[in-house]
Short mmCIF file of C-alpha atoms in Angstrom, two decimals:
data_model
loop_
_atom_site.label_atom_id
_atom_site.label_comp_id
_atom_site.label_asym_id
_atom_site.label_seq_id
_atom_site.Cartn_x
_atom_site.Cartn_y
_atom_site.Cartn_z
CA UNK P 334 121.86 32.40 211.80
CA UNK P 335 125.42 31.62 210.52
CA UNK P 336 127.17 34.31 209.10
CA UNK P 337 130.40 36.55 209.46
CA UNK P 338 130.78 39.26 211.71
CA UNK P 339 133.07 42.43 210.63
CA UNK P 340 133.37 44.62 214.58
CA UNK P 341 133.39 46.96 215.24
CA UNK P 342 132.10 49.49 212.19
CA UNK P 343 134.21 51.97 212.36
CA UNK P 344 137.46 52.89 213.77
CA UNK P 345 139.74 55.62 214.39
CA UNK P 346 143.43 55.81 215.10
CA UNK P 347 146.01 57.91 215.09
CA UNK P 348 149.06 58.01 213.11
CA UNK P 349 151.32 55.25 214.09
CA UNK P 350 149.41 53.20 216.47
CA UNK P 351 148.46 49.26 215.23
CA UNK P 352 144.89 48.28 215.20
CA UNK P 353 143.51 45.41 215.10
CA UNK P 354 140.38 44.65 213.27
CA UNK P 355 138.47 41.34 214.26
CA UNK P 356 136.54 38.92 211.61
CA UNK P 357 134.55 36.54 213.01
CA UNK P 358 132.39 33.34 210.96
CA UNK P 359 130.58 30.59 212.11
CA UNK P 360 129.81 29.02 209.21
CA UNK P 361 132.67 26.40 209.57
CA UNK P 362 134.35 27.53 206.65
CA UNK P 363 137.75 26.79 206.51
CA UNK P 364 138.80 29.51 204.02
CA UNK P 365 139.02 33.38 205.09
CA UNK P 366 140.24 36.57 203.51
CA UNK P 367 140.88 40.30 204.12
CA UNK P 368 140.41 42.93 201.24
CA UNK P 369 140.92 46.46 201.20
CA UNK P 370 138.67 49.07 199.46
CA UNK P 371 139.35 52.68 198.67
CA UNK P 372 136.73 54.95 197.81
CA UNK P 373 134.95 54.05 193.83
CA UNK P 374 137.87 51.07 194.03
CA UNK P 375 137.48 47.65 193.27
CA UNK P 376 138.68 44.91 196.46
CA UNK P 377 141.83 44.39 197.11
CA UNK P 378 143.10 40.95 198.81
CA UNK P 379 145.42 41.82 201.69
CA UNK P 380 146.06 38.26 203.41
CA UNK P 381 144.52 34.77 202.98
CA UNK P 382 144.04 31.73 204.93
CA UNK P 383 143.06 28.25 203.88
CA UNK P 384 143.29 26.52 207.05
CA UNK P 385 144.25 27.12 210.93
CA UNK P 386 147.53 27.60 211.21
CA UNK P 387 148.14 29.06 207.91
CA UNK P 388 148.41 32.09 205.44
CA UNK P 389 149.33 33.77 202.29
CA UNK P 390 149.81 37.11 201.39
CA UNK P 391 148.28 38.63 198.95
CA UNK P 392 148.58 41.45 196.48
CA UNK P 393 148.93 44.19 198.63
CA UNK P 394 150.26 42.83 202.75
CA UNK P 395 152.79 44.98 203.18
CA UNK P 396 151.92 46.82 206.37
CA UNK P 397 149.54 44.49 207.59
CA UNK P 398 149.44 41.28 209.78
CA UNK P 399 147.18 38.44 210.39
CA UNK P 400 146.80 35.12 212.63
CA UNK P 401 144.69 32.29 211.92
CA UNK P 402 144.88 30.23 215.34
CA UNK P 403 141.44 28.86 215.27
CA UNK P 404 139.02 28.37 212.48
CA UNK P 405 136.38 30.91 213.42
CA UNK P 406 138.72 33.88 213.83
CA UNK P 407 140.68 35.94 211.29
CA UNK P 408 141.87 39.14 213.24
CA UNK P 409 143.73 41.79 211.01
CA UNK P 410 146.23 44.20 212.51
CA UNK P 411 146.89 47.50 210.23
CA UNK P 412 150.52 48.19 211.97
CA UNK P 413 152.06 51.55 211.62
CA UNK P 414 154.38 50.68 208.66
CA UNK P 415 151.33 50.82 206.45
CA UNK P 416 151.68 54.52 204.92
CA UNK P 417 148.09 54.87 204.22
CA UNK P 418 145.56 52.83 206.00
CA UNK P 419 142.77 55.29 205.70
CA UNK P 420 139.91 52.21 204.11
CA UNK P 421 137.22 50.26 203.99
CA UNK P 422 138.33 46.70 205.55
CA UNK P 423 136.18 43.48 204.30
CA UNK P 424 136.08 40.30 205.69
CA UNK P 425 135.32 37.18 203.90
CA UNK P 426 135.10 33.17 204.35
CA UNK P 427 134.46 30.51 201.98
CA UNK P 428 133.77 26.57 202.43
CA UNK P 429 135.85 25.78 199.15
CA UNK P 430 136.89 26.75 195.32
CA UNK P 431 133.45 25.59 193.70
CA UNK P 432 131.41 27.75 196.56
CA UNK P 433 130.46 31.57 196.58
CA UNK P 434 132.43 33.95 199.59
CA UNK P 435 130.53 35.12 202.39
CA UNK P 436 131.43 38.83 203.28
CA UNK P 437 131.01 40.67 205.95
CA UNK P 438 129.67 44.09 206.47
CA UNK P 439 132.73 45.92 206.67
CA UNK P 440 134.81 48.00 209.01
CA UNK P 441 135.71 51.92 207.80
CA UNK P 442 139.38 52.68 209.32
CA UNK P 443 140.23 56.68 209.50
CA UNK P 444 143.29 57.36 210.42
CA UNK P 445 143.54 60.97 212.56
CA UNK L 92 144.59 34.99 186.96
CA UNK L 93 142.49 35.46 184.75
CA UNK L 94 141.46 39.30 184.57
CA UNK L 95 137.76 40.67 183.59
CA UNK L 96 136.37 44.00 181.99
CA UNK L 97 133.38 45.52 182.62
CA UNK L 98 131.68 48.93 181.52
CA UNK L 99 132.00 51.68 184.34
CA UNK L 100 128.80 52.08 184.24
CA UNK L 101 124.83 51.53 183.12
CA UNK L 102 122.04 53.18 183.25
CA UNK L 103 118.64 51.25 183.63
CA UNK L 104 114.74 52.07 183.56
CA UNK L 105 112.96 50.54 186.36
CA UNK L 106 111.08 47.44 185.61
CA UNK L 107 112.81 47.09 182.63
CA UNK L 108 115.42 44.09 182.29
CA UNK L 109 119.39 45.08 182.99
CA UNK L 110 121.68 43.47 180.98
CA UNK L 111 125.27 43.58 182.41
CA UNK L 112 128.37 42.27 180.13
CA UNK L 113 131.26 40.80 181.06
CA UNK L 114 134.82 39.68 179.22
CA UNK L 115 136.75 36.93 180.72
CA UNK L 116 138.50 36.10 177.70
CA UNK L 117 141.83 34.56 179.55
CA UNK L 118 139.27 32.33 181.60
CA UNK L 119 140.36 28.62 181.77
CA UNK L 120 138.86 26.03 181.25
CA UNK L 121 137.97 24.90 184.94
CA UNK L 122 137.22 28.41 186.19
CA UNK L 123 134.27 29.70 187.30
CA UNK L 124 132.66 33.05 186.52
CA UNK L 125 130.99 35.02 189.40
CA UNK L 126 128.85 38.09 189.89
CA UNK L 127 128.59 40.13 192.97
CA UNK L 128 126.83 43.25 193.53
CA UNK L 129 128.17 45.78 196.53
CA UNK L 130 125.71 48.47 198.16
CA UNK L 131 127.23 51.68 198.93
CA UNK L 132 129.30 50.96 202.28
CA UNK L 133 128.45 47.32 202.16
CA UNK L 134 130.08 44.17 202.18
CA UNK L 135 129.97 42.27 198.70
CA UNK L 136 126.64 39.95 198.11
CA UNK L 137 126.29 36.87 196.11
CA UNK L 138 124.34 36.84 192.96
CA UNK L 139 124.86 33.92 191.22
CA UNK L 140 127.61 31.49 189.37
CA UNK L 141 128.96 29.37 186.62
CA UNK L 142 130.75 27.50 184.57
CA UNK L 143 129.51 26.66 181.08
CA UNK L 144 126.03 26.63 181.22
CA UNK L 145 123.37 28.97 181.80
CA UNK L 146 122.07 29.73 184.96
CA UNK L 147 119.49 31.30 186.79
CA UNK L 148 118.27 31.79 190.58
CA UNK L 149 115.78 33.69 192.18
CA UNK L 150 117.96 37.05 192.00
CA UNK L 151 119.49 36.84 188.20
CA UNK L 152 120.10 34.95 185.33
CA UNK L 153 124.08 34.38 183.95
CA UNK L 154 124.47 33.59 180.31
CA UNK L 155 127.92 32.49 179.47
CA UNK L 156 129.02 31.93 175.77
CA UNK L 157 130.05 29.42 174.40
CA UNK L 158 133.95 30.09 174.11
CA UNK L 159 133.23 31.28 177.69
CA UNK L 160 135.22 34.46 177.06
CA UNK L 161 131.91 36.77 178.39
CA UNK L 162 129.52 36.66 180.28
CA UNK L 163 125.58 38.69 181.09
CA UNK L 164 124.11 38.92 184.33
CA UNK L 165 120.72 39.59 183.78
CA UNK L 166 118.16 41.04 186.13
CA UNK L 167 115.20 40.36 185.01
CA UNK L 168 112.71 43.12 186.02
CA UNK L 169 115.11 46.14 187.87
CA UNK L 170 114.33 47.45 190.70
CA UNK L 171 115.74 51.13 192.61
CA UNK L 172 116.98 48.55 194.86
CA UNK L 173 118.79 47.29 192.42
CA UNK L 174 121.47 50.26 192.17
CA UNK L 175 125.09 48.99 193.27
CA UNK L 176 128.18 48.02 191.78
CA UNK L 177 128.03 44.96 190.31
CA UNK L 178 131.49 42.80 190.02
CA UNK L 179 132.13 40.29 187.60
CA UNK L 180 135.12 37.98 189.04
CA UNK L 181 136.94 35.35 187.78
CA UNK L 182 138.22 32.11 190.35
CA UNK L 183 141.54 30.97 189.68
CA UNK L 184 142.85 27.67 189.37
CA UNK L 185 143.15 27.57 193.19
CA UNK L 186 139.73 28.68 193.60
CA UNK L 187 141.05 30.87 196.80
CA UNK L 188 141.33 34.07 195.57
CA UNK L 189 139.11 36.55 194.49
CA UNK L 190 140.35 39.71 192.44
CA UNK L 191 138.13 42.49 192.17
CA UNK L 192 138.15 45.23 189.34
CA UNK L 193 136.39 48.25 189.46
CA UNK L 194 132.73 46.51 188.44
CA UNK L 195 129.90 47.96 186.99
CA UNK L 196 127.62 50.75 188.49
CA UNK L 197 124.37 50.15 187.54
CA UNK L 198 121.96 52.78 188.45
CA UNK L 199 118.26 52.28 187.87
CA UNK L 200 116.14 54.80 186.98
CA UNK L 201 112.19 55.56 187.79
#
């Protein structure tokens, strides 16, 4: 079945270390995105990517990085400058601007 | 891009129909309305779409007015399962980003 995969679940760290959280779609969509939730919060778009190769930031990517060097793979790294990455990380992809995203299932980042 | 309001929250009777408003009332005219609906700890999940007319699927109908500034999701016959959050977004012109407010938590009752 095609669909978008969110690993791992959860994921601890401790202050200052980078992690790196991996999104993964086989649905050939060219379009992927990384939102941020806080708890009883609406998403947040972090970074966005409309084709391999290429991204934009969005409202809130300071602290965070991304690559987008093939089409099936979004990774996000949470690097130590972000000052509060405790969250709940969401992955999404999308063929194009008339279609419905695709999300995944999530990961929950605690920082320790 | 253009921003939408929904009620915090609802309260529903099982079986019964939920109605679930939305304004949009900065929507242009080429963007598309959306509904989502997120399960505790979940990732979002597609309900349904449009643009001008009405539309239903096998989850919901979406009634847009006329001057397309709001919008009802309706579930038809509520279920428990039914009780998320339910999001109301807005595409913009670039149709690549998605902007999600604080929704609507719809809790249905027995």
């Amino acid at each position: 079945d095609g669909g978008i995969t969110q690993s791992p679940k959860y994921l601890f760290r401790k202050e200052g270390q980078n992690v790196t959280l991996s999104c993964e779609q086989n649905l050939n969509h060219d379009a992927m995105y990384w939102y941020r939730q806080d708890p009883g919060q609406g998403l947040r778009l972090i970074y966005y990517s409309q084709i391999v190769n290429d991204f934009q930031k969005g409202d809130i990517a300071e602290g965070y990085s991304v690559s987008r060097e093939k089409k099936e793979s979004f990774p996000l790294t949470v690097t130590s400058a972000q000052k509060n990455p405790t969250a709940f990380y969401l992955c999404a992809s999308s063929r194009d601007k008339n279609y419905g995203y695709t999300f995944g299932s999530g990961t929950r980042l605690t920082v320790v | 891009d253009a921003k939408t309001t929904q009620p915090p929250s609802m309260d529903c009777a099982e079986g019964r129909a939920a109605n679930l408003p939305c304004n949009h009332s900065t929507i242009s005219g080429n963007e598309y309305v959306y509904w989502y609906r997120q399960i505790h700890s979940q990732g979002p999940q597609y309900i349904i779409h449009g643009l001008k007319n009405n539309e239903t699927n096998e989850m919901a109908s979406l009634i847009i007015t006329e001057d397309r500034k709001s919008s009802t999701l309706i579930l038809p016959h509520a279920t428990l399962r039914d009780t998320a959050v339910y999001y109301c977004i807005v595409l913009n012109n670039a149709g690549n980003m998605l902007t999600f407010g604080g929704g609507t938590r719809l809790m249905v009752k027995p």
